[in-house]
Amino acid sequence: MKNKVMKEVAKVCKTMAKSTSASACTLSFYQPKEPKSLRK
């Protein structure tokens, strides 16, 4: 029983993570400027 619940929770978390990352890429086209310290 516990194993089945853990699998379902992992499945939900994975789905949420995928939808969040996808929406961040497609809905907002925000590209932050690269800091000068990282340009080197």
JSON list of C-alpha atoms in Angstrom, two decimals:
[
{"chain": "A", "resi": 1, "resn": "MET", "atom": "CA", "xyz": [0.00, 0.00, 0.00]},
{"chain": "A", "resi": 2, "resn": "LYS", "atom": "CA", "xyz": [2.75, 2.45, 0.99]},
{"chain": "A", "resi": 3, "resn": "ASN", "atom": "CA", "xyz": [4.70, 1.70, -2.18]},
{"chain": "A", "resi": 4, "resn": "LYS", "atom": "CA", "xyz": [1.67, 2.39, -4.36]},
{"chain": "A", "resi": 5, "resn": "VAL", "atom": "CA", "xyz": [1.05, 5.74, -2.65]},
{"chain": "A", "resi": 6, "resn": "MET", "atom": "CA", "xyz": [4.68, 6.76, -3.09]},
{"chain": "A", "resi": 7, "resn": "LYS", "atom": "CA", "xyz": [4.53, 5.91, -6.81]},
{"chain": "A", "resi": 8, "resn": "GLU", "atom": "CA", "xyz": [1.41, 8.04, -7.24]},
{"chain": "A", "resi": 9, "resn": "VAL", "atom": "CA", "xyz": [2.95, 10.98, -5.37]},
{"chain": "A", "resi": 10, "resn": "ALA", "atom": "CA", "xyz": [6.08, 10.74, -7.53]},
{"chain": "A", "resi": 11, "resn": "LYS", "atom": "CA", "xyz": [3.94, 10.64, -10.66]},
{"chain": "A", "resi": 12, "resn": "VAL", "atom": "CA", "xyz": [2.04, 13.79, -9.62]},
{"chain": "A", "resi": 13, "resn": "CYS", "atom": "CA", "xyz": [5.24, 15.63, -8.72]},
{"chain": "A", "resi": 14, "resn": "LYS", "atom": "CA", "xyz": [6.85, 14.69, -12.02]},
{"chain": "A", "resi": 15, "resn": "THR", "atom": "CA", "xyz": [3.82, 15.90, -13.97]},
{"chain": "A", "resi": 16, "resn": "MET", "atom": "CA", "xyz": [3.78, 19.19, -12.08]},
{"chain": "A", "resi": 17, "resn": "ALA", "atom": "CA", "xyz": [7.50, 19.73, -12.68]},
{"chain": "A", "resi": 18, "resn": "LYS", "atom": "CA", "xyz": [7.13, 19.09, -16.41]},
{"chain": "A", "resi": 19, "resn": "SER", "atom": "CA", "xyz": [4.16, 21.43, -16.76]},
{"chain": "A", "resi": 20, "resn": "THR", "atom": "CA", "xyz": [5.91, 24.17, -14.79]},
{"chain": "A", "resi": 21, "resn": "SER", "atom": "CA", "xyz": [9.08, 24.00, -16.85]},
{"chain": "A", "resi": 22, "resn": "ALA", "atom": "CA", "xyz": [7.14, 23.90, -20.10]},
{"chain": "A", "resi": 23, "resn": "SER", "atom": "CA", "xyz": [5.04, 26.92, -19.17]},
{"chain": "A", "resi": 24, "resn": "ALA", "atom": "CA", "xyz": [8.13, 28.88, -18.19]},
{"chain": "A", "resi": 25, "resn": "CYS", "atom": "CA", "xyz": [9.59, 28.33, -21.65]},
{"chain": "A", "resi": 26, "resn": "THR", "atom": "CA", "xyz": [6.50, 28.93, -23.75]},
{"chain": "A", "resi": 27, "resn": "LEU", "atom": "CA", "xyz": [4.46, 31.55, -21.91]},
{"chain": "A", "resi": 28, "resn": "SER", "atom": "CA", "xyz": [7.14, 34.00, -20.93]},
{"chain": "A", "resi": 29, "resn": "PHE", "atom": "CA", "xyz": [10.01, 34.88, -23.19]},
{"chain": "A", "resi": 30, "resn": "TYR", "atom": "CA", "xyz": [12.04, 36.39, -20.38]},
{"chain": "A", "resi": 31, "resn": "GLN", "atom": "CA", "xyz": [15.79, 36.07, -20.92]},
{"chain": "A", "resi": 32, "resn": "PRO", "atom": "CA", "xyz": [17.79, 37.64, -18.10]},
{"chain": "A", "resi": 33, "resn": "LYS", "atom": "CA", "xyz": [21.01, 39.43, -18.99]},
{"chain": "A", "resi": 34, "resn": "GLU", "atom": "CA", "xyz": [24.20, 37.54, -18.30]},
{"chain": "A", "resi": 35, "resn": "PRO", "atom": "CA", "xyz": [26.16, 39.00, -15.37]},
{"chain": "A", "resi": 36, "resn": "LYS", "atom": "CA", "xyz": [29.57, 40.48, -16.22]},
{"chain": "A", "resi": 37, "resn": "SER", "atom": "CA", "xyz": [31.26, 38.03, -13.84]},
{"chain": "A", "resi": 38, "resn": "LEU", "atom": "CA", "xyz": [29.99, 35.07, -15.90]},
{"chain": "A", "resi": 39, "resn": "ARG", "atom": "CA", "xyz": [30.98, 36.48, -19.30]},
{"chain": "A", "resi": 40, "resn": "LYS", "atom": "CA", "xyz": [34.69, 35.77, -18.73]}
]
